[in-house]
Coordinates of C-alpha atoms in Angstrom, one line a residue:
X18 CA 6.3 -3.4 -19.2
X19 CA 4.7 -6.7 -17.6
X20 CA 1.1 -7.0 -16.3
X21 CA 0.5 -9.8 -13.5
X22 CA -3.0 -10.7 -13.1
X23 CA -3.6 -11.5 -8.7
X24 CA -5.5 -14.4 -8.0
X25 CA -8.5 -12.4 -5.9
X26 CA -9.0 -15.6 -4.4
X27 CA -6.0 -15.9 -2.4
X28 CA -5.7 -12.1 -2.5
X29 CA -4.9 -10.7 0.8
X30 CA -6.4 -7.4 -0.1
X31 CA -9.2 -8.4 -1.7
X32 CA -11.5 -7.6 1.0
X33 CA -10.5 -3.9 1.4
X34 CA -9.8 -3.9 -2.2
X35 CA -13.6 -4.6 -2.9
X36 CA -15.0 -2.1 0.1
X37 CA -12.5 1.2 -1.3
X38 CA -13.4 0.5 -4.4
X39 CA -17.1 -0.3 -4.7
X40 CA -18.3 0.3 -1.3
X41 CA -16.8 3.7 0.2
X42 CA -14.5 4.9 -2.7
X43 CA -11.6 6.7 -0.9
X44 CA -8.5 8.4 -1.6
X45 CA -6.4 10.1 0.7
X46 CA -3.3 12.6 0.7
X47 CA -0.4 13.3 3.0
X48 CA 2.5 15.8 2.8
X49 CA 5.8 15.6 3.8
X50 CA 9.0 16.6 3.4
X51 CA 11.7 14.8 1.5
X52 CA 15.6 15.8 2.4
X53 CA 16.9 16.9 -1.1
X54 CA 20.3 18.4 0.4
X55 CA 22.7 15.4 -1.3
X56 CA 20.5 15.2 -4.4
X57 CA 20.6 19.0 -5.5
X58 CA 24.8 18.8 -4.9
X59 CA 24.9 15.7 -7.0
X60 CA 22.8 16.7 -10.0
X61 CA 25.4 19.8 -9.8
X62 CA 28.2 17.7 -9.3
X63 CA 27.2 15.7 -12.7
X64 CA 26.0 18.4 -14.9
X65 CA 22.3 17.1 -14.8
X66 CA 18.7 18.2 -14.3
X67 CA 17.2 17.9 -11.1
X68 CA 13.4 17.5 -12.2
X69 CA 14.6 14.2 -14.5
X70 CA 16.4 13.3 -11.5
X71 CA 13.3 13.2 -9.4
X72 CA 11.0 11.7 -11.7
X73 CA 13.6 8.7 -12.5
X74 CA 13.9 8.6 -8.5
X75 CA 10.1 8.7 -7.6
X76 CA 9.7 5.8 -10.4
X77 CA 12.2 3.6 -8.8
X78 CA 10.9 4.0 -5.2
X79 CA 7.5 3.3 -7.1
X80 CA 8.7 -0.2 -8.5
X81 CA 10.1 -1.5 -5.0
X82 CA 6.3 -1.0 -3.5
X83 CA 4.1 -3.2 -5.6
X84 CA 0.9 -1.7 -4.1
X85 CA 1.5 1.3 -5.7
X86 CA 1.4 -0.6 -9.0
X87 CA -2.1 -2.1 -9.4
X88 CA -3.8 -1.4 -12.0
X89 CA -7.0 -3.3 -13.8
X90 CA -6.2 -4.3 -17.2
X91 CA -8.8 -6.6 -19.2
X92 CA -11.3 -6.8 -16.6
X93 CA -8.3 -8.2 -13.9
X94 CA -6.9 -6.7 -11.1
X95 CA -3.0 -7.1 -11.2
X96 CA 0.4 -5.1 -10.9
X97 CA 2.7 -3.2 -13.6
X98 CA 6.3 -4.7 -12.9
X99 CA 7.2 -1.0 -13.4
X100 CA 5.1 2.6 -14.0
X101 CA 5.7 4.7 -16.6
X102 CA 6.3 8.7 -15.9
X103 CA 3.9 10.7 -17.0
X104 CA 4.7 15.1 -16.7
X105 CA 4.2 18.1 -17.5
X106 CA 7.0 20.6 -19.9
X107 CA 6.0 23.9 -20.0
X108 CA 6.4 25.6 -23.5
X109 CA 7.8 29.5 -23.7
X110 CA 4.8 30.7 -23.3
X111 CA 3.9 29.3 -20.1
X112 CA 1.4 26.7 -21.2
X113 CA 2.2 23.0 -20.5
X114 CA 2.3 19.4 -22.0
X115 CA 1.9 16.4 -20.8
X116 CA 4.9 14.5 -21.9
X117 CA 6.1 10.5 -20.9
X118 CA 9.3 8.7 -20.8
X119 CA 9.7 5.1 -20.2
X120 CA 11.3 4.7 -17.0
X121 CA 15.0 2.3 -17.3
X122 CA 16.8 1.1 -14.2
X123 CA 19.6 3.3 -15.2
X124 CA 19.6 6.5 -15.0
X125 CA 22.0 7.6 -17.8
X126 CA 19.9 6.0 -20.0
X127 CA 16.3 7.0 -18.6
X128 CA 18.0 10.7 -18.8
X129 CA 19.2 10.3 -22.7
X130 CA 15.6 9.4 -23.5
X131 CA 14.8 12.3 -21.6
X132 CA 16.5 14.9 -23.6
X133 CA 15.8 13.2 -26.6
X134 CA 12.3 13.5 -26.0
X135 CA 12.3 16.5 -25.0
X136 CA 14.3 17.6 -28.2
X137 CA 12.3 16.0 -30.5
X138 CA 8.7 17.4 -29.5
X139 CA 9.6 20.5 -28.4
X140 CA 7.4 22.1 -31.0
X141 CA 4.1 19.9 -30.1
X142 CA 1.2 22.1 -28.2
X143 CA -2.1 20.6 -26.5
X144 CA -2.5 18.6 -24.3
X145 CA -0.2 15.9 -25.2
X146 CA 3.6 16.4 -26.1
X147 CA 3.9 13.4 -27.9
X148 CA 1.7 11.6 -30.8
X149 CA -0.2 9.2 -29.3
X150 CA -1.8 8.5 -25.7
X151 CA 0.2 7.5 -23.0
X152 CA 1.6 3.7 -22.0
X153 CA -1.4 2.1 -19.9
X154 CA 1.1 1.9 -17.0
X155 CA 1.3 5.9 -16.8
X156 CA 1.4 7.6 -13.4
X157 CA 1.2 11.2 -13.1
X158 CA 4.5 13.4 -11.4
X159 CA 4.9 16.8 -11.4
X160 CA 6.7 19.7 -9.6
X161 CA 5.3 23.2 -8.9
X162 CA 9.0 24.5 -8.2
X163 CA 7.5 28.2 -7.3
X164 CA 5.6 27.4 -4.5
X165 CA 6.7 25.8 -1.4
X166 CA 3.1 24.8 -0.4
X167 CA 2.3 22.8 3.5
X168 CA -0.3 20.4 1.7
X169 CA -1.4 19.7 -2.1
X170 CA -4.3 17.1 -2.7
X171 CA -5.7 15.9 -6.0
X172 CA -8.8 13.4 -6.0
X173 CA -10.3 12.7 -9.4
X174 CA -11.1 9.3 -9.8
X175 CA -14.2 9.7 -12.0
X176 CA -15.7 6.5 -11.0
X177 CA -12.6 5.2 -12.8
X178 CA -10.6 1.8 -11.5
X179 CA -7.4 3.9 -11.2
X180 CA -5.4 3.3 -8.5
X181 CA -1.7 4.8 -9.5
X182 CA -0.5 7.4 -6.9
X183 CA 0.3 11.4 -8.0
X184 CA 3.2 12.6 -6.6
X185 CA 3.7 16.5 -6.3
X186 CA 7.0 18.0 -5.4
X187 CA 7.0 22.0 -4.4
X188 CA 10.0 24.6 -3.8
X189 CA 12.1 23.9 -1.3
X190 CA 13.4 25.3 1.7
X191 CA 16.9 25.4 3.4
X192 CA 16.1 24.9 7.0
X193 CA 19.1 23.8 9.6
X194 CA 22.1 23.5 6.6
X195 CA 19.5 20.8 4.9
X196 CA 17.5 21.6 1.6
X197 CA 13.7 20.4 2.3
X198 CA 11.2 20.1 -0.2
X199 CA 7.7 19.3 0.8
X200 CA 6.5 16.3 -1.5
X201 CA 2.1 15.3 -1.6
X202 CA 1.6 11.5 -1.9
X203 CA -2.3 10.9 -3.6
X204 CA -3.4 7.3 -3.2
X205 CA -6.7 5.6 -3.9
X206 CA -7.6 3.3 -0.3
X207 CA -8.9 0.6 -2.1
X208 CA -5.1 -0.7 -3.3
X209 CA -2.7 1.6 -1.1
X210 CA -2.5 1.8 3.1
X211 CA -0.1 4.3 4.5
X212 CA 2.0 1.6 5.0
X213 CA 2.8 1.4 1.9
X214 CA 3.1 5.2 1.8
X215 CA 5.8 4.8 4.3
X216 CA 7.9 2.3 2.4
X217 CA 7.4 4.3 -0.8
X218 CA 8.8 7.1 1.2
X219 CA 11.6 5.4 2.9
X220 CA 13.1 4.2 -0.8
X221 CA 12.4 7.4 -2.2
X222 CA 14.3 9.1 0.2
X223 CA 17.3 6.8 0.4
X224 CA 17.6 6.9 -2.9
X225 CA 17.9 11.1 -3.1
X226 CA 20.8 10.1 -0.5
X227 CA 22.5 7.9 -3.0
X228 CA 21.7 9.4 -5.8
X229 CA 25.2 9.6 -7.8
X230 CA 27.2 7.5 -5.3

């Protein structure tokens, strides 16, 4: 993972960077729905999860939007070349983890990793399923796969410079022959515009349409 410093100078958001961020602090959320009809046939089709699936998809619509990479590392404002997963596993007796797994442009190998983490901590409890904190470049995903909820909004910023986006996914729904699962985008203002929100989403979900192919 790569850090690149922006010069604030000739930053083009460095204006409404410094009035979200210091002036009016403000995060928003928006919900939508995300067409999952080709991606739940495909992880069927190829004998894999569909939660890995979507975490490895949300990460690579992530890296194609650079606003929703900015981070301040060492004092500098800058952007992660990629973000690093960060969710929950839930143990048997229905108290989670927070687990990570460095994203990789391929999937096969993003899901191996996957497993293998999985696998190999299984038996860690608290707060963190592996030893360790996690990468600097984490972002936080997660699913709530019982509840198909119309809106989900998480603010805690903590007079903290983080700027990642959560993403939460929620059941879906079959509506018209197409599987529809609602999907809450949390940004901070002061890096990410909707925008930015939109291009997220447009990757995102033409990725779930390729997903496989």
């Amino acid at each position: 993972m790569v850090f690149t410093p922006v010069d604030q100078a000739a930053w083009p958001r460095a204006q409404m960077y410094y009035y979200f961020s210091q002036m009016a602090p403000t995060g928003y959320s928006m919900t939508v729905d995300v067409d999952v009809t080709h991606l739940y046939e495909a992880v069927h089709r190829m004998g894999v999860k569909f939660f890995p699936a979507y975490l490895w998809l949300v990460t690579k619509a992530i890296a194609a939007v650079p606003e929703l990479r900015t981070a301040v590392k060492d004092g500098a404002v800058g952007y992660w070349d990629v973000l690093t997963p960060l969710y929950p596993v839930m143990h048997e007796d229905g108290n989670i983890s927070l687990m990570w797994t460095e994203y990789d442009p391929s999937f096969e190998a993003f899901f191996a990793a996957y497993l293998e983490n999985a696998e190999q901590h299984k038996d860690v409890r608290g707060v963190l399923g592996r030893p360790g904190l996690p990468p600097e470049n984490a972002y936080t995903v997660s699913c709530i796969p019982w509840v198909g909820f119309k809106h989900f909004a998480i603010h805690s910023y903590d007079n903290k410079p983080y700027y990642f986006p959560s993403i939460e996914a929620g059941k879906y729904r079959t509506e018209n022959g197409k599987r529809l699962m609602p999907l809450s985008v949390t940004c901070h203002h002061a890096t990410t515009d909707g925008l930015h929100v939109a291009r997220f989403l447009e990757e995102l979900q033409h990725g779930m349409d390729t997903f496989g192919a």
